[in-house]
Coordinates of C-alpha atoms and ligand atoms in Angstrom, one line a residue:
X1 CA 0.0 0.0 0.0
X2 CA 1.2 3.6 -0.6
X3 CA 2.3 5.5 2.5
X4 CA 2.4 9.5 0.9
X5 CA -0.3 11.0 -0.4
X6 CA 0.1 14.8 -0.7
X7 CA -4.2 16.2 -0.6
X8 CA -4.5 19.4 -3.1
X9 CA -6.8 21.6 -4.2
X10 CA -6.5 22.2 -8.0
X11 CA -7.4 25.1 -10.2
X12 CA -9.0 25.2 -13.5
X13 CA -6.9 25.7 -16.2
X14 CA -8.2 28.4 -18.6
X15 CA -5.9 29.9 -21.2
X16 CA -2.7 28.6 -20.2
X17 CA -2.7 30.0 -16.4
X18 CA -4.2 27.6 -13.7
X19 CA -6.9 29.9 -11.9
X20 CA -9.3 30.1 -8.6
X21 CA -12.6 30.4 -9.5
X22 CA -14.4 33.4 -9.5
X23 CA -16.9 31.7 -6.9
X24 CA -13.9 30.9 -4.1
X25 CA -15.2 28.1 -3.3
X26 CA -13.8 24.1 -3.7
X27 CA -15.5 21.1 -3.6
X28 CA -14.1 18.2 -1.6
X29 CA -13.5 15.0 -3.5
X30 CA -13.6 11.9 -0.8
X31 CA -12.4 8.3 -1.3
X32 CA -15.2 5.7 -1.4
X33 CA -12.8 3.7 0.6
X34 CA -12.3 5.5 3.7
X35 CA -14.0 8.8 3.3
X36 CA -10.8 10.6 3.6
X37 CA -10.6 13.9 1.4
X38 CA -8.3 12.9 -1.9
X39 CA -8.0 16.7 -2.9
X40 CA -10.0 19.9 -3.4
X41 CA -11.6 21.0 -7.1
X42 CA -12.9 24.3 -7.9
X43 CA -16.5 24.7 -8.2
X44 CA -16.6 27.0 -11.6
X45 CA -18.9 29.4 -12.3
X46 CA -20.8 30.6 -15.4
X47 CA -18.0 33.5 -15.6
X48 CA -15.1 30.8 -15.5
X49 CA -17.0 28.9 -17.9
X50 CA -17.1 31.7 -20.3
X51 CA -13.3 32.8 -20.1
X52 CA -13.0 28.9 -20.6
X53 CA -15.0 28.6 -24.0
X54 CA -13.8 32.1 -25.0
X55 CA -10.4 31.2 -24.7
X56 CA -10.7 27.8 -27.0
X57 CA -12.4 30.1 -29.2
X58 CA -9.7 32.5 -29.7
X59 CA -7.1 29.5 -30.2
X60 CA -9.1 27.8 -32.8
X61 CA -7.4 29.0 -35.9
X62 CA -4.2 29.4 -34.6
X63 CA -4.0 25.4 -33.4
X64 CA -5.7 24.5 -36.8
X65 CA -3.7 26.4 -38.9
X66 CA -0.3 24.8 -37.0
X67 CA -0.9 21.3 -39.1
X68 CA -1.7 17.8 -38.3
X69 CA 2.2 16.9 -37.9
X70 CA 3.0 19.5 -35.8
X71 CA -0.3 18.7 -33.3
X72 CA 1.0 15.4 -33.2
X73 CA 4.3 16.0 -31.7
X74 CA 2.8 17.5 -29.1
X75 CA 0.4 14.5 -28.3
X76 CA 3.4 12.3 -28.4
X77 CA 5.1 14.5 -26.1
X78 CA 1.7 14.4 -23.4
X79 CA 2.1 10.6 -24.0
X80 CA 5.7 10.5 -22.6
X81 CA 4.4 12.8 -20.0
X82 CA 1.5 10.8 -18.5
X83 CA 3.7 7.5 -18.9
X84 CA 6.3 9.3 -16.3
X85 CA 3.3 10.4 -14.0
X86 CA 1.7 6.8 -14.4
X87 CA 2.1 5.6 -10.9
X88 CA 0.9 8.9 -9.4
X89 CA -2.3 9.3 -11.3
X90 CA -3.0 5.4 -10.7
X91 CA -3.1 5.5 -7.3
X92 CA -5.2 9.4 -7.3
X93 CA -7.3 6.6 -9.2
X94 CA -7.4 4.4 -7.0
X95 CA -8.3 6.5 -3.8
X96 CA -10.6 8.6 -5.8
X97 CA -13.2 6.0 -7.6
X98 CA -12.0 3.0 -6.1
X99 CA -11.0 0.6 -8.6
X100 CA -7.9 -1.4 -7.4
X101 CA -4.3 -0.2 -8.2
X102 CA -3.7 -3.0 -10.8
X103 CA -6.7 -2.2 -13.1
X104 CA -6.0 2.1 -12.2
X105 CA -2.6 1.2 -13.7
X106 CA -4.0 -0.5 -16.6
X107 CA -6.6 2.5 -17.1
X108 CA -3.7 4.8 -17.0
X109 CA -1.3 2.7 -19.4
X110 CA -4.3 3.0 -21.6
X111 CA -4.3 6.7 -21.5
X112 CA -0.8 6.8 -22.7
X113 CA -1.6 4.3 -25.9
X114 CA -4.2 6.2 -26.8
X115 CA -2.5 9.5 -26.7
X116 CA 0.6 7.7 -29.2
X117 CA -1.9 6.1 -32.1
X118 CA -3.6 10.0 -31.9
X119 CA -0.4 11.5 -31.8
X120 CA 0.6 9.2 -35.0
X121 CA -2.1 10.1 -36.4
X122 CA -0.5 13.8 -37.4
X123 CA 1.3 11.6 -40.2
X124 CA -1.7 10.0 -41.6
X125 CA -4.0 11.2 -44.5
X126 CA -6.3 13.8 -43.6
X127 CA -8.8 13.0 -46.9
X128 CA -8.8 11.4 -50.2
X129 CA -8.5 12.0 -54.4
X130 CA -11.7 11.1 -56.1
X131 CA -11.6 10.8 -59.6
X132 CA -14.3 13.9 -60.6
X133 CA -16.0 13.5 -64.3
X134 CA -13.9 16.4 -65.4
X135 CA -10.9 14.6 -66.8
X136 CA -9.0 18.4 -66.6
X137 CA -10.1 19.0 -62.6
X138 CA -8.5 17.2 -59.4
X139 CA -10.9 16.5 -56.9
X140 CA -10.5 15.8 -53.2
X141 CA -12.2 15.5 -49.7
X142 CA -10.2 17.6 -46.8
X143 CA -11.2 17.2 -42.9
X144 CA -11.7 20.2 -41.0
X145 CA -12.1 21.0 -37.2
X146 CA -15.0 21.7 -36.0
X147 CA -14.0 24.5 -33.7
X148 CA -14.2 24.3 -29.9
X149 CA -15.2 21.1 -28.5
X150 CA -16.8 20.2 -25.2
X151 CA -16.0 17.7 -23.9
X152 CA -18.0 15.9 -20.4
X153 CA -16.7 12.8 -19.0
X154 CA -17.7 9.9 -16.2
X155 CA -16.5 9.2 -13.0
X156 CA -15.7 5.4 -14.1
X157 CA -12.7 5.9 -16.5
X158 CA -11.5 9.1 -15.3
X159 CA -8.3 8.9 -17.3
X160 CA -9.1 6.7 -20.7
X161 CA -12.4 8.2 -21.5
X162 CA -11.2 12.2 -21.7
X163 CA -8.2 11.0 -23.6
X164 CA -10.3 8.9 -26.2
X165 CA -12.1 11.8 -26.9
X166 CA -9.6 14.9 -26.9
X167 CA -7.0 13.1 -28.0
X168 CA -8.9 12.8 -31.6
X169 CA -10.2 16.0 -31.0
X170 CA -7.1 18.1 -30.5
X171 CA -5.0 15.7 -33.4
X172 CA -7.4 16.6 -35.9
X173 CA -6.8 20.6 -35.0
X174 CA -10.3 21.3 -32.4
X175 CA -9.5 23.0 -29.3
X176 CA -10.9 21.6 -26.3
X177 CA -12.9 22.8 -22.8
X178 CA -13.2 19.5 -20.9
X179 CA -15.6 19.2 -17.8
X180 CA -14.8 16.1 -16.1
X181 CA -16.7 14.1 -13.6
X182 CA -16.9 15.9 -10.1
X183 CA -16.3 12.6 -8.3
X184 CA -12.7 11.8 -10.5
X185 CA -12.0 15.4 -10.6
X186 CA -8.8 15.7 -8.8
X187 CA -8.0 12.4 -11.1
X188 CA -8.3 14.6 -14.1
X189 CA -6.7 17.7 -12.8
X190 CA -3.6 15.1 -13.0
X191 CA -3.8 14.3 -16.4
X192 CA -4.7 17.6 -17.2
X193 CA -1.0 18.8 -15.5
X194 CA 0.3 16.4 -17.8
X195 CA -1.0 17.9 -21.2
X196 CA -0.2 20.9 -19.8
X197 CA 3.6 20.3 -19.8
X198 CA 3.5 19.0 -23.2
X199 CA 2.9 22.6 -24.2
X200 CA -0.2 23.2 -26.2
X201 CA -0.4 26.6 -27.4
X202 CA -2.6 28.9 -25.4
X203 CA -6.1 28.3 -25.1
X204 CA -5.8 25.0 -26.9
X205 CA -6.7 22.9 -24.1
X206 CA -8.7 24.3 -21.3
X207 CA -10.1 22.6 -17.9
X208 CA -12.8 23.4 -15.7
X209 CA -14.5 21.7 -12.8
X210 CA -17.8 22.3 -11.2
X211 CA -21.3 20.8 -11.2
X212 CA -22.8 19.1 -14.1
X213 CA -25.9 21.1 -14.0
X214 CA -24.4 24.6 -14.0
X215 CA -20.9 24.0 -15.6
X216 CA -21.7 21.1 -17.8
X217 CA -25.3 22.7 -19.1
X218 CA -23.7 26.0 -19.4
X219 CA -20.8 24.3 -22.1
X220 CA -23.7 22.8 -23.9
X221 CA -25.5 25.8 -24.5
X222 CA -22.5 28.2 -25.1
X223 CA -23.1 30.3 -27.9
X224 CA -19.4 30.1 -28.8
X225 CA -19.7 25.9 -28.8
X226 CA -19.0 23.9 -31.5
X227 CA -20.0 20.3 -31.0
X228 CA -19.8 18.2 -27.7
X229 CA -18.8 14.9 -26.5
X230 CA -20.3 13.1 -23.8
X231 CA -20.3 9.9 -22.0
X232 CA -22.2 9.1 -18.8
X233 CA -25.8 8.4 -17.7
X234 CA -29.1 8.1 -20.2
X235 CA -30.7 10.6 -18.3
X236 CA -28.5 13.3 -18.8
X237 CA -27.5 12.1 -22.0
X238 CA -31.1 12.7 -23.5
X239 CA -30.8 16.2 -22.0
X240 CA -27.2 16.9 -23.9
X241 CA -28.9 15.6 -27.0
X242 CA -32.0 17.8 -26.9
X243 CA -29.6 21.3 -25.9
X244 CA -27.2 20.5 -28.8
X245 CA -29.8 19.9 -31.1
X246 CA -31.7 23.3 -30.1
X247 CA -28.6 25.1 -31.1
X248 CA -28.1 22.8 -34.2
X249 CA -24.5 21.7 -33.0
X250 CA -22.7 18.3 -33.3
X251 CA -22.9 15.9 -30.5
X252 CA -21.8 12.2 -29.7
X253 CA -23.3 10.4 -26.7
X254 CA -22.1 7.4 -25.1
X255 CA -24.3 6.0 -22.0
X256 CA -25.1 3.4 -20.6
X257 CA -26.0 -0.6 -21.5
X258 CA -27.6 -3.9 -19.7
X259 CA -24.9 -6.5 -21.2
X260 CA -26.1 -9.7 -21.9
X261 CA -23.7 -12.9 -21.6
X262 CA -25.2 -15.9 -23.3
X263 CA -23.6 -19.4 -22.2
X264 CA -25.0 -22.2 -24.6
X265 CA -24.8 -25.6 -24.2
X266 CA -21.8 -25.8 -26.7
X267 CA -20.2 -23.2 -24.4
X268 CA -16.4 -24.1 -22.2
X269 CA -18.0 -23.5 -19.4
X270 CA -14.4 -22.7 -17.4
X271 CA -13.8 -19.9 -19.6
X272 CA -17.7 -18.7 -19.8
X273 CA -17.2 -18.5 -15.9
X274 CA -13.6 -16.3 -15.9
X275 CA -15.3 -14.3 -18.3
X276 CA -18.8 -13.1 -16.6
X277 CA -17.0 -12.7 -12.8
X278 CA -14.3 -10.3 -14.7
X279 CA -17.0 -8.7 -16.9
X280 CA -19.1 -8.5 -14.2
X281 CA -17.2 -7.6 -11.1
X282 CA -14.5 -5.7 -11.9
X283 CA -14.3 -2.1 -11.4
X284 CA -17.4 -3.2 -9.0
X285 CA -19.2 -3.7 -12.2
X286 CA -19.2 0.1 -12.9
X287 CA -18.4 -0.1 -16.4
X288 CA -21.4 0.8 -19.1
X289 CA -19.8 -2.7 -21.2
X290 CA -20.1 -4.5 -17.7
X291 CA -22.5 -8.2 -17.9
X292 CA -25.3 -7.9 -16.2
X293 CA -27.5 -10.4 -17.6
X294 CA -26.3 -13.5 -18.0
X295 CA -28.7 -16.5 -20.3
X296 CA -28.1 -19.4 -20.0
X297 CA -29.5 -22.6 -21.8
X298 CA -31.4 -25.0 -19.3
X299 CA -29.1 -28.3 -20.0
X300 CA -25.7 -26.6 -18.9
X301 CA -27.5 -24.0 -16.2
X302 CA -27.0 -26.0 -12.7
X303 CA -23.2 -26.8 -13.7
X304 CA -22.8 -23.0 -14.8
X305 CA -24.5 -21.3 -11.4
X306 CA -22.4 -23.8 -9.3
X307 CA -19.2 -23.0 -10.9
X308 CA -20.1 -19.1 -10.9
X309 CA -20.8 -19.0 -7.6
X310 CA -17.5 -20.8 -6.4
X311 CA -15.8 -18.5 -8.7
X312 CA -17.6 -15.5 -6.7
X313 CA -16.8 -17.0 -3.2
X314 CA -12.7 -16.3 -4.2
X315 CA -13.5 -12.4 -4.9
X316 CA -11.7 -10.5 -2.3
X317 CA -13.8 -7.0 -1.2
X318 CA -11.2 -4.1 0.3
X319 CA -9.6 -1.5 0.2
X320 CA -8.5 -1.0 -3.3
X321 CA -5.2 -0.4 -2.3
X322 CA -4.2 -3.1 -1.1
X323 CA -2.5 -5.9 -2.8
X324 CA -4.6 -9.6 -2.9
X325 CA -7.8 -7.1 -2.9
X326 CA -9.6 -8.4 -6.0
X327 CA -12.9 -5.6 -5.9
X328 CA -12.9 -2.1 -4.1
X329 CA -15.9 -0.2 -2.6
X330 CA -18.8 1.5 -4.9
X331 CA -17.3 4.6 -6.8
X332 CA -19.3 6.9 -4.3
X333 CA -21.7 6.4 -1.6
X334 CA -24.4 7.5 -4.3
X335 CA -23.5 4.5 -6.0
X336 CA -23.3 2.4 -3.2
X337 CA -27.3 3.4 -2.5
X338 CA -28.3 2.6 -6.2
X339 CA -27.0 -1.2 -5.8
X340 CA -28.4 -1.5 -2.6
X341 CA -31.8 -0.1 -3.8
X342 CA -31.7 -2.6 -6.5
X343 CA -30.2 -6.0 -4.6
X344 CA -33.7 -4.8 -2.4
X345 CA -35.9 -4.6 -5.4
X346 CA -34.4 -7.9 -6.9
X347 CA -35.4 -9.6 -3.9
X348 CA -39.2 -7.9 -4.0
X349 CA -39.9 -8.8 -7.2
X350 CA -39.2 -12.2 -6.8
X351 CA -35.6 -13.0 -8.0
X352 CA -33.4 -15.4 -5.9
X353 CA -30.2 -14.1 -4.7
X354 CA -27.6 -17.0 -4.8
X355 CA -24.6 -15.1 -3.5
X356 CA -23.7 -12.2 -2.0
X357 CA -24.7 -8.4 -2.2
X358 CA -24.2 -7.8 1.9
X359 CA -22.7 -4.8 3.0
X360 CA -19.9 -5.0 4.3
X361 CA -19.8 -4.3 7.8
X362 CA -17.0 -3.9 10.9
X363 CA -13.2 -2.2 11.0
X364 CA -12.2 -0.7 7.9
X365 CA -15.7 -1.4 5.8
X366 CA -17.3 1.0 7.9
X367 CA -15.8 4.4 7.1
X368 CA -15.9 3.1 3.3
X369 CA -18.8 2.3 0.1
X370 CA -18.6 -2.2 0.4
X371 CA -20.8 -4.5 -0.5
X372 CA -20.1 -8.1 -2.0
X373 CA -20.5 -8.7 -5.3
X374 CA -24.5 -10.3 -5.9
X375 CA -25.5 -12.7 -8.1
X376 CA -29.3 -13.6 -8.7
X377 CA -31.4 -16.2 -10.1
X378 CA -34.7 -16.9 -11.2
X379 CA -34.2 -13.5 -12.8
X380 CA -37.4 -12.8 -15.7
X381 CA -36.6 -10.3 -18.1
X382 CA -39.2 -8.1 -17.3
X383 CA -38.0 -7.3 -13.5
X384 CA -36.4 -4.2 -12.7
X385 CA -33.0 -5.7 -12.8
X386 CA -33.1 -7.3 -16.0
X387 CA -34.4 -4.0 -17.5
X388 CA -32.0 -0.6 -16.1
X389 CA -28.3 -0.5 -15.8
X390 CA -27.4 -0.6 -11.9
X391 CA -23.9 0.0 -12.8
X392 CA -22.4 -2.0 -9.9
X393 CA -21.6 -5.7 -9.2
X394 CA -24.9 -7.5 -9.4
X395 CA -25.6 -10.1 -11.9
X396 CA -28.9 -11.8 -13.4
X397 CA -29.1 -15.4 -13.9
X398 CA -31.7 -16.0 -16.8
X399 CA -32.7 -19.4 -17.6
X400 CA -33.2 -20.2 -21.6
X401 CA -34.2 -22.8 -23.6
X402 CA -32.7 -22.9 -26.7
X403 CA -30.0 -19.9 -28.7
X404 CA -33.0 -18.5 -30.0
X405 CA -35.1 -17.7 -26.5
X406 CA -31.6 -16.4 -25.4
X407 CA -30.9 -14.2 -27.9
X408 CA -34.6 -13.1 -27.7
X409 CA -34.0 -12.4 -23.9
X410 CA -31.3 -10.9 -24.8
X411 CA -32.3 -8.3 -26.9
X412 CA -35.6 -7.5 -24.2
X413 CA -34.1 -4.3 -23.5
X414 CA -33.6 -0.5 -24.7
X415 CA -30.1 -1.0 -24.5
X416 CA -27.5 -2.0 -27.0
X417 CA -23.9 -1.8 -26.1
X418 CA -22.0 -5.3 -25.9
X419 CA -23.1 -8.3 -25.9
X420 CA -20.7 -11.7 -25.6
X421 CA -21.8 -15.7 -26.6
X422 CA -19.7 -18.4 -24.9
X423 CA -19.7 -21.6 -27.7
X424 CA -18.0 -23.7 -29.8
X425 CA -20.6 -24.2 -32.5
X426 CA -20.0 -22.1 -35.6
X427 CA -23.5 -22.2 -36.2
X428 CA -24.5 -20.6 -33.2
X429 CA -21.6 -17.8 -33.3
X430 CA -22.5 -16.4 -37.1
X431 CA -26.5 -16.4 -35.6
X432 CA -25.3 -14.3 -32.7
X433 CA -23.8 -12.0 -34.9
X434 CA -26.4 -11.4 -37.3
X435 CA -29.0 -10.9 -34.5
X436 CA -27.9 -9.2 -31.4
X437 CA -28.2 -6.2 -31.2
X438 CA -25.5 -4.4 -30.2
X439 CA -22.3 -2.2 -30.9
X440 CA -19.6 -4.5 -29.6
X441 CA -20.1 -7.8 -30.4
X442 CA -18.1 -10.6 -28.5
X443 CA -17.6 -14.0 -28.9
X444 CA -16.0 -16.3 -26.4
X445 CA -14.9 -13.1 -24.7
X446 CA -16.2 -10.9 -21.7
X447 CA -18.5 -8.3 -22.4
X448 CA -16.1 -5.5 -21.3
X449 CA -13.0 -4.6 -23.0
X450 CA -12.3 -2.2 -25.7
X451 CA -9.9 -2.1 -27.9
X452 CA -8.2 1.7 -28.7
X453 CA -8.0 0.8 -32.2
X454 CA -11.5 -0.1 -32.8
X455 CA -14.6 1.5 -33.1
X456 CA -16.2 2.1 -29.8
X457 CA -20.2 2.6 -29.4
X458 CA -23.6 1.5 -29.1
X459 CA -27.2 0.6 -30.6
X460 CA -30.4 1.6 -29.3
X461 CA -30.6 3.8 -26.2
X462 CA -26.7 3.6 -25.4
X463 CA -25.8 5.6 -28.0
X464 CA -26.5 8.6 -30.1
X465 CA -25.3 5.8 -33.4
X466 CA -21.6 7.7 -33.4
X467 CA -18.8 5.8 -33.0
X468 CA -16.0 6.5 -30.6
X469 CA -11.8 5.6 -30.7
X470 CA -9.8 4.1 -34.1
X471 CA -10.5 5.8 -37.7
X472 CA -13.9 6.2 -36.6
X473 CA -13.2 9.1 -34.5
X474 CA -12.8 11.3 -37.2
X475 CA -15.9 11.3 -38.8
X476 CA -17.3 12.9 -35.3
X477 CA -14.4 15.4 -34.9
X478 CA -13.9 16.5 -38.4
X479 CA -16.3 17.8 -41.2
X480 CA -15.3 17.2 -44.5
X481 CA -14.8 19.5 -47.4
X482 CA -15.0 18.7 -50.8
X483 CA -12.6 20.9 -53.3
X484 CA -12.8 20.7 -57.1
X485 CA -9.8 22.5 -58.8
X486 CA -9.3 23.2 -62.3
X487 CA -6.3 25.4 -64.2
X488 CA -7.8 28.7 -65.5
Ligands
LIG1 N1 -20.0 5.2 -19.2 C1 -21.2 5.1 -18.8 O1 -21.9 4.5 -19.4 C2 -21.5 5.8 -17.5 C3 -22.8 5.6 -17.0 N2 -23.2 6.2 -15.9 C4 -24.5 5.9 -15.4 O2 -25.0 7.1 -14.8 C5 -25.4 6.8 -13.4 C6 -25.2 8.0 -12.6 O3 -23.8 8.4 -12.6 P1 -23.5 10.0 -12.7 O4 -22.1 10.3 -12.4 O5 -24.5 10.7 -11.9 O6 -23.6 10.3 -14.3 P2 -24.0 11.6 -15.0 O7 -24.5 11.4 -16.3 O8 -24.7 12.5 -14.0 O9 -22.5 12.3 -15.1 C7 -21.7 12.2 -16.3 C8 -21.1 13.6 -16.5 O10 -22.1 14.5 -16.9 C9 -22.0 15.7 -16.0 N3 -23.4 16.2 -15.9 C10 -24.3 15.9 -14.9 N4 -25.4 16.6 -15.1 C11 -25.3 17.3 -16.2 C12 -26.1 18.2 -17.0 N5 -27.3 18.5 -16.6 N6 -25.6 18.7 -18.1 C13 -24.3 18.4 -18.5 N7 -23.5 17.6 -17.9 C14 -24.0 17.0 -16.7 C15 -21.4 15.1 -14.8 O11 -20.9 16.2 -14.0 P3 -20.9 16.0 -12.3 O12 -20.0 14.8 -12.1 O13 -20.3 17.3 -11.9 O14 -22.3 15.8 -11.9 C16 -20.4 14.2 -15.3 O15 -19.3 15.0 -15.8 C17 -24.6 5.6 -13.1 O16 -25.1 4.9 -12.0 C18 -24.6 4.8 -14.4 O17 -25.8 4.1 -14.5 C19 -22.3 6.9 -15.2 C20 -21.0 7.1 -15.6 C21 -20.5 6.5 -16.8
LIG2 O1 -15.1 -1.7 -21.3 C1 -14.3 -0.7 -21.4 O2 -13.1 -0.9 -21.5 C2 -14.8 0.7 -21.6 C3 -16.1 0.9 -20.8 C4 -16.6 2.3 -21.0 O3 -16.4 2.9 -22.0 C5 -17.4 2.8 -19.9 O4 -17.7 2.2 -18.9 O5 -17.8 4.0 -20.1

């Protein structure tokens, strides 16, 4: 376990200084472990939101005009950056959301890989010749900026998620005001020290903390706004959606999902086990690719449950610092009260739980957000926790009879971000893939799990239908232009 820890409070960073609000006031962020403070954010107002926006306005053509190559150096550099600052930023990680150090470290090592393929992408084609029926005229497509980008993020990946989305925006020459999460704020002010060494050019990249409904509203409906970015709940996703829309300005959405796992009788059922406790548990489940439902055909159910619930039985719940701790706390005590209020309802309407979902209770437990990860059965896929995202370690056990019920069940919700099959018939795997549906489509492989090459995203309610990370990125962050030149 770590024995330093310095606690800071953090400014925004608006036009290259790092400045106090104009409200003198911080908001404390706590670790769901302990409750101990972890540092101190500002808590923006409208005025520092403005000086934000106006700043990334004013830098806009400047940092476009500088060229793909040259943006990309600087990436590389924030790459190199971050990678020295990796162990710090982990463990701010750790203490502030509470995943365990291992996976914080992986999050962060993430970070820095995504930085380097954006920061390579300054070397890489920014459109494409088409032949035009003018045999005398050249014809091409060029990507554009859009201009000032907003950019909100989660609490859950509080280091891969704002990269994945300003590192494409910045390499493809938009300047940036990012609102992060309150609860992984100090997290983020981390990261953001590291871009700031790297040396963007004034008012390129800009940071500013504060509440969602004041700071993160205000950035939607700036006049000065380009297009916006968000990942986070449905709720407020719907809200971003209908603002940006008002004022006719891009946006990309990425909320939440109910993740179905579907073990058939074909399935190893060693590896279908490995898969839902990692998809399902980790990060406490607070992932929006995380399992949640998992269907399973009748012949192979009893062996599956008993080997789950073993599996289960192993998970260590602690403090996410320390080493052998498999599963930290809930991300916040807000968190902790929505998995609670659903383990309750599970139980009301009629669902079995099988293992776990106790708070944990006695010496270090109590000052901290614990509960043991829950897994019921007798789960129909019209109850409550078949049906919304709890975002937190509880799992459905779902009873099919054949692939064709399960991938019924499976699609039963408005949801439609990931989705895995466990099986070993071929016949089964190409159905699966022509009828989930879902964004991320897995096969013998967890639910969770992205890949920074790929495109990222969701059907249905999880998504506005953009695509996040890999090529696709660019189609949300750049417009295209298309020029037709011919010799006078
Ligand atoms: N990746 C995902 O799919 C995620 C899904 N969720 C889902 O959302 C639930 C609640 O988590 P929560 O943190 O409250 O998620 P929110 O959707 O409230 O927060 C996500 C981001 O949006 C900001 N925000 C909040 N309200 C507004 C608003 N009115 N306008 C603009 N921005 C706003 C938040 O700021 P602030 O933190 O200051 O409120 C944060 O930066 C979870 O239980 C989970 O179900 C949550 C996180 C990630
Ligand atoms: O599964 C992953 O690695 C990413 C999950 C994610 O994007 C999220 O929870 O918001």
């Amino acid at each position: 376990m770590a024995t330093t820890f310095a606690t800071k409070t953090f400014k925004n960073f608006i036009n290259n200084e790092w400045l106090e609000s104009a409200s003198d006031k911080t908001i404390t962020s706590i670790s769901p472990a302990d409750r101990e403070p972890v540092g101190y954010v500002q808590s923006s107002t409208e005025k520092d939101l403005n000086d934000a926006v106006e700043a990334a306005h004013n830098a806009k053509k400047e940092w476009r005009k500088l060229g793909q190559a040259a943006r990309g150096q600087i990436l590389f550099k924030a790459a190199n950056i971050l990678e020295e600052n990796l162990d710090d930023i982990a463990e701010t990680m750790t203490r502030e959301m509470g995943k365990t150090l291992p996976e914080a470290k992986g999050e962060t090592a993430r970070g820095i890989a995504i930085l380097r393929y954006y920061a390579a992408e300054g070397m890489r084609k920014d459109g494409d010749v088409i032949p035009s029926s003018d045999k005398d005229a050249l014809m091409f497509t060029k990507r554009t900026p859009l201009g000032v980008v907003g950019v909100i993020t989660p609490w859950n990946f509080p280091v891969a998620i704002p990269i994945w989305k300003m590192a494409p925006a910045l390499i493809y020459g938009n300047t940036v005001v990012w609102k992060p999460a309150t609860e992984g704020a100090v997290t983020a002010a981390k990261v953001m020290e590291c871009l700031v060494k790297a040396g963007f050019p004034k008012g390129v990249v800009n940071f500013i903390t504060g509440s969602g409904s004041v700071i993160g509203q205000g950035l939607i409906d700036h006049p000065l706004l380009n297009a916006i970015t968000f990942t986070g709940s449905e709720n407020v996703g719907k809200g971003v959606a209908r603002s940006a829309s008002a004022r006719g300005i891009k946006y990309q959405l990425e909320m939440g999902g109910k993740n179905p796992v579907i073990v058939t009788k074909e399935a190893n059922i060693n590896q279908a086990v490995e898969a839902v406790i990692s998809g399902g548990f980790r990060s406490s489940g607070q992932k929006c690719t995380a399992s949640s439902r998992v269907i399973v055909e009748s012949t192979v159910y009893d062996e599956f449950k008993q080997k789950l619930v073993e599996a289960a039985e192993k998970i260590t719940v602690g403090n996410p610092l320390t080493d052998g701790i498999w599963m930290g706390p809930c991300a916040s005590e807000s968190q902790f009260n929505t998995v609670t209020k659903y383990i309750e309802i599970g139980k009301q309407e009629g669902a079995k739980l099988v293992y776990g979902g106790e708070v944990l209770t006695g010496g270090e437990y109590d000052s901290g957000f614990y509960v043991t990860p829950a897994i019921f059965e007798a789960v129909t896929t019209d109850m409550e926790i078949a049906q919304e995202e709890i975002f937190g370690p509880v799992i459905a056990l779902i009873k099919a009879a054949d692939l064709e019920e399960a991938i019924e069940m499976a699609n039963h919700t408005k949801y439609g971000l990931s989705a895995s099959i466990f099986t070993s018939n071929i016949n089964s795997i190409l159905e699966f893939i022509d009828e989930i549906e879902v964004g991320l489509v897995r096969i013998n492989a967890e639910s969770a799990g992205v890949e920074l090459q790929a495109p990222f995203g969701g059907m249905k309610a999880s998504s506005s239908g953009s695509r996040e990370q890999g090529e696709a990125a660019k189609e949300f962050f750049t417009a295209i232009k298309t020029v037709f030149i011919k010799g006078s």
